[in-house]
Amino acid sequence: MKDRKIVYPYIPNSVGEIKEQMLKEVGAQEVMELYAEIPEHLRFKGRMKMPEPILDECSIRRHVDGLLRKNANCCDHLNFLGAGCAQHYVPAVCDEINGRGEFLTAYSSIFWADHGKWQAWFEYVSLMAELLDMDYLSLPTYDGAQAAATSLRMARGINGRTEVLLPASMHPQIQAVVRNYLKGVPDPALKIGLIDYDRTSGLLDLEDLRAKISDRTAAVLIENPSYFGIIEAQAEEIGRIARERGAEFIVYADPISLGVLAPPAHYGATIACGDLHPLGIHMQCGGGQSGFIATGFDMDHAMQFKDIVVGIQETVEDGEYGFGVVFPHKLSYFTREEGNEFTGTNTGLWAITAAVYLSLMGPKGMEEIGRTIMQRSQYAAKKLGEIDGVRVLFSASFFKEFVVNFDETGRKVEKINRKLLKAGVFGGLDLSKDFPALGQSALYCVTEIMTKDDIDHLVEAVKKAVK
Amino acid sequence: MGRNRKTLLRKFHQARWDEQIIFEMSVPGERGILVPQAEEAVTAEVGDGISAIPESLRRKKPAALPEVGQMRVLRHFMRLSQETMGADVTIDIGEGTCTMKYSPKVQEHLAARHPGITELHPMQDPRTLQGILEMYYQVEQFLKEVSGMDFFSLQPSSGSQGVYANASIVRAYHEARGDRNRTEVITTIFSHPVDAAAPGTAGYKVITLMPGENGYPDLGALKAALSERTAGIFITNPEDTGIYNSNIDEYVKAAHAVGALCSYDQANANGLLGIARARETGFDLCHFNIHKTFSAPHGSFGPGMGAIGVTAELEKFLPAPRVKFNGKRYYLDYDYPDSIGRVRLFLGNAPLALKAYAWIMQHGADGLREAAEVSVLNNNYLEKKVREIPGVVVKYAEGKRRLEQVRYSWEKLMEDTGVGTDAVEKRMADYGVQHYFQSHHPHVVPEPFTLEPCESYSKDDIDEFAAILRQISKEAYENPELVNNAPYNLPIHNIWMPAIVEEEKIATTWRMYKKLKGIE
């Protein structure tokens, strides 16, 4: 049986007789004749070194399942990690629609054949527009970091200025992506300035902002809530300072907070961006990220979008909805290097999933989930802060995440987290490497899914870990 | 009744639901889902929670989202899915350059439903992510074999972000050598637009070479464009025409001779697995689209994954962190001071790494080669059938074999009947297959269409697809209006002008549309 020719189930024409028929049809004796254009010296002579294949489905499932079981997951552990990838509840309907083969395997087919996909995209934009109170969004980008980077490049495109100001407390990974994307801005280069934050409240240092902003500032970007979870109470004032100097005011927002927090447009943001991930998408080890960028509809902003923007219109049939692409000439698909940045496969499926999520939640759902997150995270912060030697670092109010400092316990976050892990808990993210000024601090994240019991369990585990 | 045995055509009508926009379905008070409420004891401790929000940042009015019960939401999106033609329900040979490969369901079920991946946080202690890291590590080893390159990163979220990352590496390489005068990148017109746009985003001036007689630029044209200003060349091979440039190594040598790096866009790699590699042709960098060549689905335009590979010399510039193995344990290595930094949050699209891993493991070295060979056989077989259809022309490289795809032209059909590729494209779907992809812009080949059958489609599928094209050609010669007024069997009718550029007609959201139309 060793020499048995394999028929691969995903390669129907690996059946010998079929292959013979087709070869005859194309006038070749053997398949390699079809590779005539690849000269001998450019051909790979060996055989790729790979493990022996696992041919049957039953065995591959078992094999991959075995690998996945090597991971400790957030179902069998209590998870308090966030930092841009929080564990929110994913409604079953989101999974159901997300898994529909038509959406899952659709690609670039357009308005007529993929009408449903375009409508779902249009609804995604329309729902986000209500949440953000802004009317112009493209299909989502790869992740929130890309959205932030692109927003900054858009600002530069609008006013042609040469500096951007970011919070010094910015998400380190988002900042890393931003730095990479801004490096490519041609002469004169786009410089990055960092605005400090107040060590007591966690809020942005307005004096530092006033000192650093100038007529060269293309944009001031803030995260709200900040990386430390802080609700930026001075946001309106920051926006005023930015706009008075002719800069764009960009707010990186958490969409799941917007049932209770004002949308950035209400306090002066000219560009809002962020990550769709909290809206009905599983964490997937970071695979569920997807970035949004929104502005009001005006030509200055509209002309800067780099990805597909969906517009509703009529078909030749009276009263029938159809969809089209707005300003396609701004896309690199049509104008190559003359386009705004580059367009490619993005995260269209997550747009549809977010649309399902927002449709399910409605205005009340978004409001209630925001309230529950506020309550449960405040409860967790309060209880953790009551432990000897443990304190919540900043005084300003927060959403979902907060910084817990362990300096007075004499323990390192790394050690504490290892002990927590043994108790079945993923403790908060260790901030000591990225923010050494904060000492031994960790970023804790509490969402709507953590019950009082879960939080009490965490508190007990931390008590033991810091002893 | 079944498909017509003689013509291979079938009767088809896609679902047409006249489906409302979700906002039109809103009934005040309806709920799609209830959400967890804080326990009384929690409320007793912290109050309503939202009082902590500073007044100026509190949402004053609830977002005007629709209020729709769960079953109606489900039905609505189910209907929209029915009004969409994914590869799971149609013969998707028409998306040339995209490799619409079958994505095995077993992979999907594992990636989308196993808590060992869906419920993982990317910042968990790496010791609790050993399965994922092992998968990443192994996929990198596999891709090294497929390409011959020395090191890989799976961080980019798509092929285009992979090309961008490679452009960043090219920049970092020259900067590290103190060579700051390399401001140009050269590409070819039949390479994907991103090979121009991503280097452009990275700050390069882009020079685009036009095709010579063979469909790819003459070596002389490349040499004329190369100079001490050239940072790199970014090209596909085979190009989007399916034509393999037999002298590609000479092109690479010429670029190297002026100190430029060579980046290989391998979006079209499907016909080459185990047969020809980036290494033998001398490239310094390459990228693969995991969602094309390695079987992850396209997901209505993503999420995708771009894997980038480099030679040992460029390893230090790869995005960090890198997945490493110390003989005992997999870990994340952040210690790359020369790295271009990050292009994506966290570890990239982990479920796509899983799908690539599972697909490669199910095929092994021989299976991958079988996929390549059959994809090329399928393409040559389809080409034979399509060339026999009246009105079809194939430009360039007459008499030479193409690899995994062909860019065809309806130029003759247009001349003979006035029916062009726009109309044929729309008519395709009336017969129950995906529309086809024409070409990237600009349309160097007139009235283009690009077909790529890859290995997933059976001879019977290919025969049906060709029969549909033949039928539409017949219709064009007999009754051009029939084709020009298509579609008839789809959820909606034709749209006159799919590109919306008039400011006063733009409505990108439902509320803008209502305002535009004066709807209450």
Short mmCIF file of C-alpha atoms in Angstrom, two decimals, chain A residues 5-413:
data_model
loop_
_atom_site.label_atom_id
_atom_site.label_comp_id
_atom_site.label_asym_id
_atom_site.label_seq_id
_atom_site.Cartn_x
_atom_site.Cartn_y
_atom_site.Cartn_z
CA LYS A 5 -1.25 7.22 -5.25
CA ILE A 6 -2.97 9.69 -2.99
CA VAL A 7 -6.15 11.40 -4.10
CA TYR A 8 -6.28 14.62 -2.12
CA PRO A 9 -9.83 15.55 -1.14
CA TYR A 10 -9.14 19.24 -1.70
CA ILE A 11 -7.58 18.56 -5.13
CA PRO A 12 -10.26 16.76 -7.12
CA ASN A 13 -8.16 16.53 -10.28
CA SER A 14 -5.48 14.57 -8.48
CA VAL A 15 -7.45 11.56 -9.76
CA GLY A 16 -5.08 9.89 -12.26
CA GLU A 17 -7.54 9.25 -15.08
CA ILE A 18 -8.87 12.81 -15.00
CA LYS A 19 -5.36 14.15 -15.11
CA GLU A 20 -4.60 11.98 -18.15
CA GLN A 21 -7.69 13.27 -19.95
CA MET A 22 -6.81 16.88 -19.23
CA LEU A 23 -3.17 16.46 -20.24
CA LYS A 24 -4.30 14.99 -23.53
CA GLU A 25 -6.63 17.94 -24.02
CA VAL A 26 -3.83 20.47 -23.52
CA GLY A 27 -1.38 18.53 -25.66
CA ALA A 28 1.13 17.52 -23.02
CA GLN A 29 2.57 14.16 -22.01
CA GLU A 30 3.16 15.16 -18.46
CA VAL A 31 2.47 18.11 -16.21
CA MET A 32 6.06 19.34 -16.09
CA GLU A 33 5.83 20.22 -19.79
CA LEU A 34 3.51 23.02 -18.72
CA TYR A 35 6.37 24.52 -16.75
CA ALA A 36 8.46 24.97 -19.88
CA GLU A 37 8.92 28.67 -19.15
CA ILE A 38 10.82 27.99 -15.93
CA PRO A 39 14.39 27.27 -17.03
CA GLU A 40 16.14 24.31 -15.50
CA HIS A 41 18.55 26.36 -13.40
CA LEU A 42 15.69 28.22 -11.72
CA ARG A 43 13.89 25.06 -10.67
CA PHE A 44 14.02 23.72 -7.17
CA LYS A 45 15.81 20.39 -7.41
CA GLY A 46 15.21 18.88 -4.01
CA ARG A 47 12.15 17.84 -2.09
CA MET A 48 10.87 20.26 0.52
CA LYS A 49 11.69 19.10 4.00
CA MET A 50 8.35 18.81 5.73
CA PRO A 51 6.78 16.38 8.15
CA GLU A 52 4.92 13.41 6.70
CA PRO A 53 1.39 14.58 6.02
CA ILE A 54 -1.58 13.81 8.22
CA LEU A 55 -3.92 12.87 5.46
CA ASP A 56 -7.27 12.13 7.02
CA GLU A 57 -9.52 14.74 8.56
CA CYS A 58 -10.09 12.80 11.75
CA SER A 59 -6.37 12.72 12.48
CA ILE A 60 -5.63 16.33 11.56
CA ARG A 61 -8.40 17.47 13.85
CA ARG A 62 -6.96 15.43 16.67
CA HIS A 63 -3.47 16.73 15.94
CA VAL A 64 -4.45 20.42 15.87
CA ASP A 65 -6.72 19.98 18.85
CA GLY A 66 -3.70 18.60 20.71
CA LEU A 67 -1.70 21.70 19.84
CA LEU A 68 -4.49 24.05 20.90
CA ARG A 69 -4.76 22.24 24.20
CA LYS A 70 -1.19 23.22 24.92
CA ASN A 71 -2.52 26.76 25.39
CA ALA A 72 -4.13 27.83 28.63
CA ASN A 73 -7.21 29.77 27.58
CA CYS A 74 -9.45 32.43 29.08
CA CYS A 75 -12.33 30.01 29.56
CA ASP A 76 -10.44 27.82 31.99
CA HIS A 77 -8.64 30.82 33.50
CA LEU A 78 -9.94 34.08 34.87
CA ASN A 79 -8.48 36.73 32.62
CA PHE A 80 -7.76 40.35 33.58
CA LEU A 81 -5.58 41.23 30.61
CA GLY A 82 -6.76 43.97 28.26
CA ALA A 83 -4.45 46.51 26.64
CA GLY A 84 -6.48 46.74 23.44
CA CYS A 85 -7.70 43.16 23.37
CA ALA A 86 -10.30 42.81 26.11
CA GLN A 87 -12.43 39.78 26.79
CA HIS A 88 -15.97 40.83 26.03
CA TYR A 89 -18.95 38.59 25.53
CA VAL A 90 -19.53 37.55 21.92
CA PRO A 91 -23.24 37.02 21.23
CA ALA A 92 -23.97 33.69 19.56
CA VAL A 93 -25.63 35.43 16.62
CA CYS A 94 -22.33 37.18 15.86
CA ASP A 95 -20.63 33.80 15.57
CA GLU A 96 -23.47 32.43 13.49
CA ILE A 97 -23.32 35.22 10.90
CA ASN A 98 -19.56 35.43 11.00
CA GLY A 99 -19.37 31.74 10.14
CA ARG A 100 -21.80 31.88 7.22
CA GLY A 101 -19.94 30.42 4.25
CA GLU A 102 -21.15 33.14 1.88
CA PHE A 103 -19.59 35.92 3.95
CA LEU A 104 -16.61 33.83 4.98
CA THR A 105 -15.61 32.96 1.44
CA ALA A 106 -16.71 36.07 -0.45
CA TYR A 107 -14.02 38.34 -1.72
CA SER A 108 -14.01 41.13 -4.23
CA SER A 109 -17.19 40.42 -6.14
CA ILE A 110 -19.15 43.60 -6.54
CA PHE A 111 -22.51 45.21 -6.25
CA TRP A 112 -24.77 42.84 -8.15
CA ALA A 113 -23.61 39.39 -7.13
CA ASP A 114 -22.53 40.34 -3.60
CA HIS A 115 -25.33 42.75 -2.85
CA GLY A 116 -25.76 41.36 0.69
CA LYS A 117 -22.11 41.87 1.55
CA TRP A 118 -22.24 45.48 0.39
CA GLN A 119 -25.42 46.11 2.31
CA ALA A 120 -23.91 44.62 5.47
CA TRP A 121 -20.89 46.90 4.97
CA PHE A 122 -23.12 49.91 4.47
CA GLU A 123 -25.00 49.01 7.63
CA TYR A 124 -21.72 48.67 9.51
CA VAL A 125 -20.81 52.21 8.53
CA SER A 126 -24.30 53.50 9.31
CA LEU A 127 -24.34 51.90 12.76
CA MET A 128 -20.87 53.19 13.58
CA ALA A 129 -21.96 56.61 12.37
CA GLU A 130 -24.67 56.65 15.03
CA LEU A 131 -22.31 55.46 17.72
CA LEU A 132 -19.67 58.02 16.74
CA ASP A 133 -21.95 60.75 15.44
CA MET A 134 -19.76 61.06 12.36
CA ASP A 135 -20.78 60.27 8.81
CA TYR A 136 -17.74 59.25 6.86
CA LEU A 137 -16.00 55.90 7.41
CA SER A 138 -14.20 53.51 5.13
CA LEU A 139 -14.16 49.74 5.42
CA PRO A 140 -12.03 48.90 8.43
CA THR A 141 -8.25 48.80 8.40
CA TYR A 142 -6.10 45.96 9.73
CA ASP A 143 -6.22 47.05 13.35
CA GLY A 144 -6.58 50.06 15.60
CA ALA A 145 -2.88 50.79 15.37
CA GLN A 146 -3.07 51.11 11.61
CA ALA A 147 -6.16 53.29 12.04
CA ALA A 148 -4.20 55.62 14.36
CA ALA A 149 -1.23 55.73 11.97
CA THR A 150 -3.42 56.40 8.95
CA SER A 151 -5.40 59.08 10.83
CA LEU A 152 -2.15 60.91 11.52
CA ARG A 153 -1.09 60.67 7.89
CA MET A 154 -4.54 61.95 6.90
CA ALA A 155 -4.02 64.98 9.14
CA ARG A 156 -0.74 65.66 7.42
CA GLY A 157 -2.53 65.34 4.06
CA ILE A 158 -5.12 67.89 5.15
CA ASN A 159 -2.88 70.62 6.52
CA GLY A 160 0.55 69.70 5.18
CA ARG A 161 2.19 70.24 8.55
CA THR A 162 5.23 68.44 9.88
CA GLU A 163 4.69 67.40 13.51
CA VAL A 164 2.24 65.29 15.45
CA LEU A 165 1.70 65.14 19.19
CA LEU A 166 0.90 61.88 20.93
CA PRO A 167 0.37 61.09 24.61
CA ALA A 168 3.47 59.79 26.39
CA SER A 169 1.15 57.22 27.96
CA MET A 170 0.16 55.85 24.55
CA HIS A 171 -0.27 52.11 23.99
CA PRO A 172 3.34 51.09 23.27
CA GLN A 173 2.40 48.75 20.44
CA ILE A 174 0.18 51.32 18.76
CA GLN A 175 2.97 53.84 19.11
CA ALA A 176 5.40 51.37 17.52
CA VAL A 177 3.12 50.88 14.50
CA VAL A 178 2.59 54.65 14.24
CA ARG A 179 6.34 55.27 14.29
CA ASN A 180 6.82 52.80 11.48
CA TYR A 181 4.05 54.29 9.33
CA LEU A 182 5.15 57.88 9.88
CA LYS A 183 8.73 57.08 8.88
CA GLY A 184 7.55 56.73 5.32
CA VAL A 185 6.23 60.26 5.06
CA PRO A 186 8.44 61.94 2.49
CA ASP A 187 10.27 65.26 2.91
CA PRO A 188 9.85 67.01 5.15
CA ALA A 189 9.57 64.12 7.58
CA LEU A 190 6.76 63.99 10.12
CA LYS A 191 8.16 64.44 13.64
CA ILE A 192 6.59 62.89 16.69
CA GLY A 193 6.29 64.78 19.98
CA LEU A 194 5.09 63.20 23.22
CA ILE A 195 2.81 65.00 25.67
CA ASP A 196 3.43 64.11 29.29
CA TYR A 197 0.76 63.03 31.76
CA ASP A 198 0.11 63.98 35.35
CA ARG A 199 1.56 61.35 37.68
CA THR A 200 -1.22 61.76 40.22
CA SER A 201 -4.36 61.94 38.13
CA GLY A 202 -3.15 60.16 35.01
CA LEU A 203 -4.66 62.94 32.90
CA LEU A 204 -2.74 64.65 30.12
CA ASP A 205 -0.45 67.51 31.16
CA LEU A 206 -2.08 70.52 29.48
CA GLU A 207 0.88 72.78 30.21
CA ASP A 208 3.14 70.40 28.38
CA LEU A 209 0.68 70.31 25.47
CA ARG A 210 0.54 74.11 25.32
CA ALA A 211 4.33 74.28 25.39
CA LYS A 212 4.74 71.76 22.57
CA ILE A 213 1.93 72.64 20.18
CA SER A 214 2.82 75.03 17.37
CA ASP A 215 1.83 76.05 13.88
CA ARG A 216 3.79 73.06 12.67
CA THR A 217 1.48 70.64 14.53
CA ALA A 218 -0.54 68.59 12.06
CA ALA A 219 -2.50 66.72 14.72
CA VAL A 220 -2.92 66.11 18.41
CA LEU A 221 -3.95 62.53 19.09
CA ILE A 222 -5.28 61.31 22.42
CA GLU A 223 -6.53 57.94 23.53
CA ASN A 224 -9.81 58.17 25.38
CA PRO A 225 -9.92 56.12 27.53
CA SER A 226 -6.14 56.26 27.71
CA TYR A 227 -3.88 53.23 27.69
CA PHE A 228 -4.11 53.39 31.49
CA GLY A 229 -7.90 53.35 31.24
CA ILE A 230 -8.24 57.00 32.25
CA ILE A 231 -11.26 58.94 30.99
CA GLU A 232 -9.65 62.13 29.72
CA ALA A 233 -11.77 64.76 31.49
CA GLN A 234 -9.93 67.59 29.73
CA ALA A 235 -10.67 66.25 26.26
CA GLU A 236 -12.78 69.23 25.27
CA GLU A 237 -10.03 71.63 26.27
CA ILE A 238 -7.38 69.57 24.45
CA GLY A 239 -9.51 69.68 21.33
CA ARG A 240 -9.90 73.43 21.63
CA ILE A 241 -6.15 73.92 21.98
CA ALA A 242 -5.51 71.72 18.94
CA ARG A 243 -8.09 73.36 16.71
CA GLU A 244 -7.14 76.87 17.70
CA ARG A 245 -3.67 76.13 16.37
CA GLY A 246 -5.18 74.71 13.17
CA ALA A 247 -4.33 71.10 14.00
CA GLU A 248 -6.57 68.08 13.60
CA PHE A 249 -7.85 66.64 16.86
CA ILE A 250 -7.73 62.84 16.66
CA VAL A 251 -9.34 60.71 19.34
CA TYR A 252 -8.61 57.01 19.62
CA ALA A 253 -11.73 55.66 21.28
CA ASP A 254 -13.00 52.34 22.59
CA PRO A 255 -16.30 51.75 20.77
CA ILE A 256 -17.81 49.70 23.59
CA SER A 257 -17.48 52.73 25.89
CA LEU A 258 -19.64 54.91 23.68
CA GLY A 259 -22.96 53.92 25.19
CA VAL A 260 -21.99 55.90 28.27
CA LEU A 261 -19.10 58.09 27.10
CA ALA A 262 -19.66 60.98 24.74
CA PRO A 263 -18.55 60.25 21.17
CA PRO A 264 -15.32 62.09 20.28
CA ALA A 265 -17.17 64.33 17.81
CA HIS A 266 -19.12 65.83 20.72
CA TYR A 267 -15.99 67.20 22.32
CA GLY A 268 -14.37 68.45 19.17
CA ALA A 269 -12.61 65.53 17.53
CA THR A 270 -12.17 66.01 13.79
CA ILE A 271 -11.04 62.42 13.30
CA ALA A 272 -12.07 59.45 15.46
CA CYS A 273 -10.34 56.10 15.25
CA GLY A 274 -9.98 52.92 17.23
CA ASP A 275 -10.35 49.16 17.17
CA LEU A 276 -13.59 47.29 16.42
CA HIS A 277 -12.44 44.30 18.38
CA PRO A 278 -14.78 44.79 21.40
CA LEU A 279 -17.84 44.64 19.12
CA GLY A 280 -18.64 40.93 18.95
CA ILE A 281 -15.26 39.58 17.90
CA HIS A 282 -13.34 36.90 19.82
CA MET A 283 -9.83 37.68 21.04
CA GLN A 284 -8.24 34.94 18.93
CA CYS A 285 -4.85 35.66 20.40
CA GLY A 286 -5.00 39.12 18.85
CA GLY A 287 -6.43 37.94 15.53
CA GLY A 288 -9.71 39.78 16.06
CA GLN A 289 -8.40 43.32 15.70
CA SER A 290 -9.84 45.68 13.10
CA GLY A 291 -9.41 49.44 12.87
CA PHE A 292 -11.97 52.14 12.18
CA ILE A 293 -11.46 55.74 11.06
CA ALA A 294 -14.33 58.23 11.01
CA THR A 295 -14.72 61.89 10.15
CA GLY A 296 -17.50 64.25 9.31
CA PHE A 297 -18.36 64.47 5.62
CA ASP A 298 -16.40 67.30 4.08
CA MET A 299 -14.12 67.17 1.10
CA ASP A 300 -10.95 67.92 3.08
CA HIS A 301 -11.41 64.78 5.11
CA ALA A 302 -13.12 62.60 2.50
CA MET A 303 -10.25 62.97 0.05
CA GLN A 304 -7.78 61.53 2.56
CA PHE A 305 -9.33 58.10 3.09
CA LYS A 306 -7.20 55.23 1.90
CA ASP A 307 -9.69 52.36 1.89
CA ILE A 308 -12.99 51.60 0.19
CA VAL A 309 -15.86 53.92 1.18
CA VAL A 310 -19.33 52.52 0.51
CA GLY A 311 -22.10 54.77 -0.78
CA ILE A 312 -25.79 53.94 -1.14
CA GLN A 313 -27.53 54.69 -4.43
CA GLU A 314 -30.34 53.51 -6.65
CA THR A 315 -30.18 50.83 -9.31
CA VAL A 316 -31.89 51.11 -12.70
CA GLU A 317 -34.99 49.73 -10.98
CA ASP A 318 -36.98 52.41 -9.20
CA GLY A 319 -36.74 52.29 -5.41
CA GLU A 320 -34.13 49.51 -5.30
CA TYR A 321 -31.08 50.01 -3.08
CA GLY A 322 -27.68 49.46 -4.56
CA PHE A 323 -24.21 50.39 -3.46
CA GLY A 324 -21.11 51.87 -5.00
CA VAL A 325 -17.61 53.05 -4.17
CA VAL A 326 -17.19 56.71 -3.26
CA PHE A 327 -14.16 58.48 -4.80
CA PRO A 328 -12.51 55.29 -6.10
CA HIS A 329 -9.70 57.35 -7.61
CA LYS A 330 -8.32 57.92 -4.12
CA LEU A 331 -7.60 54.19 -3.80
CA SER A 332 -4.30 52.68 -4.84
CA TYR A 333 -6.28 50.01 -6.73
CA PHE A 334 -7.02 52.61 -9.32
CA THR A 335 -4.06 54.94 -9.16
CA ARG A 336 -1.27 52.76 -7.74
CA GLU A 337 1.34 54.91 -5.98
CA GLU A 338 -0.77 58.04 -6.46
CA GLY A 339 -3.45 56.64 -4.11
CA ASN A 340 -3.69 57.41 -0.40
CA GLU A 341 -1.31 54.87 1.16
CA PHE A 342 -2.16 51.34 -0.03
CA THR A 343 -5.31 49.26 -0.10
CA GLY A 344 -5.55 45.51 0.09
CA THR A 345 -7.32 42.71 1.87
CA ASN A 346 -8.49 44.30 5.11
CA THR A 347 -10.95 43.08 7.72
CA GLY A 348 -14.30 43.08 5.92
CA LEU A 349 -15.64 40.12 7.89
CA TRP A 350 -15.13 41.97 11.17
CA ALA A 351 -17.10 44.93 9.78
CA ILE A 352 -20.04 42.60 9.20
CA THR A 353 -19.62 41.07 12.66
CA ALA A 354 -19.53 44.51 14.30
CA ALA A 355 -22.70 45.41 12.39
CA VAL A 356 -24.44 42.34 13.79
CA TYR A 357 -23.23 43.23 17.28
CA LEU A 358 -24.47 46.82 17.17
CA SER A 359 -27.79 45.70 15.69
CA LEU A 360 -28.28 43.24 18.54
CA MET A 361 -27.24 45.68 21.22
CA GLY A 362 -29.26 48.67 20.15
CA PRO A 363 -29.13 51.90 22.13
CA LYS A 364 -30.10 50.28 25.42
CA GLY A 365 -27.64 47.43 25.15
CA MET A 366 -24.75 49.80 24.52
CA GLU A 367 -25.75 51.99 27.42
CA GLU A 368 -26.18 49.08 29.82
CA ILE A 369 -22.97 47.35 28.88
CA GLY A 370 -21.09 50.59 29.46
CA ARG A 371 -22.66 50.92 32.87
CA THR A 372 -21.91 47.32 33.87
CA ILE A 373 -18.29 47.70 32.80
CA MET A 374 -18.00 50.95 34.79
CA GLN A 375 -19.48 49.33 37.88
CA ARG A 376 -17.57 46.07 37.81
CA SER A 377 -14.24 47.68 37.01
CA GLN A 378 -14.74 50.23 39.79
CA TYR A 379 -15.64 47.46 42.18
CA ALA A 380 -12.50 45.52 41.24
CA ALA A 381 -10.30 48.61 41.62
CA LYS A 382 -11.83 49.41 45.00
CA LYS A 383 -11.36 45.88 46.32
CA LEU A 384 -7.82 45.55 45.01
CA GLY A 385 -6.99 48.96 46.47
CA GLU A 386 -8.08 47.76 49.88
CA ILE A 387 -5.33 45.13 49.99
CA ASP A 388 -2.35 46.10 52.12
CA GLY A 389 0.42 47.60 50.01
CA VAL A 390 -1.70 47.55 46.83
CA ARG A 391 -3.00 50.82 45.46
CA VAL A 392 -4.81 52.03 42.38
CA LEU A 393 -2.35 54.43 40.87
CA PHE A 394 -4.31 57.26 39.31
CA SER A 395 -7.08 59.35 40.80
CA ALA A 396 -9.03 60.16 37.62
CA SER A 397 -12.05 58.05 36.72
CA PHE A 398 -11.50 55.18 34.33
CA PHE A 399 -13.31 52.87 31.95
CA LYS A 400 -12.65 49.13 31.91
CA GLU A 401 -8.94 49.36 32.74
CA PHE A 402 -6.92 50.76 35.62
CA VAL A 403 -3.37 50.69 36.88
CA VAL A 404 -2.59 48.82 40.09
CA ASN A 405 0.69 49.47 41.84
CA PHE A 406 2.44 46.87 44.00
CA ASP A 407 5.54 48.82 45.10
CA GLU A 408 4.62 48.82 48.76
CA THR A 409 4.26 45.04 48.80
CA GLY A 410 7.89 44.69 47.81
CA ARG A 411 6.85 42.20 45.15
CA LYS A 412 7.43 42.32 41.45
CA VAL A 413 4.44 42.12 39.09
#
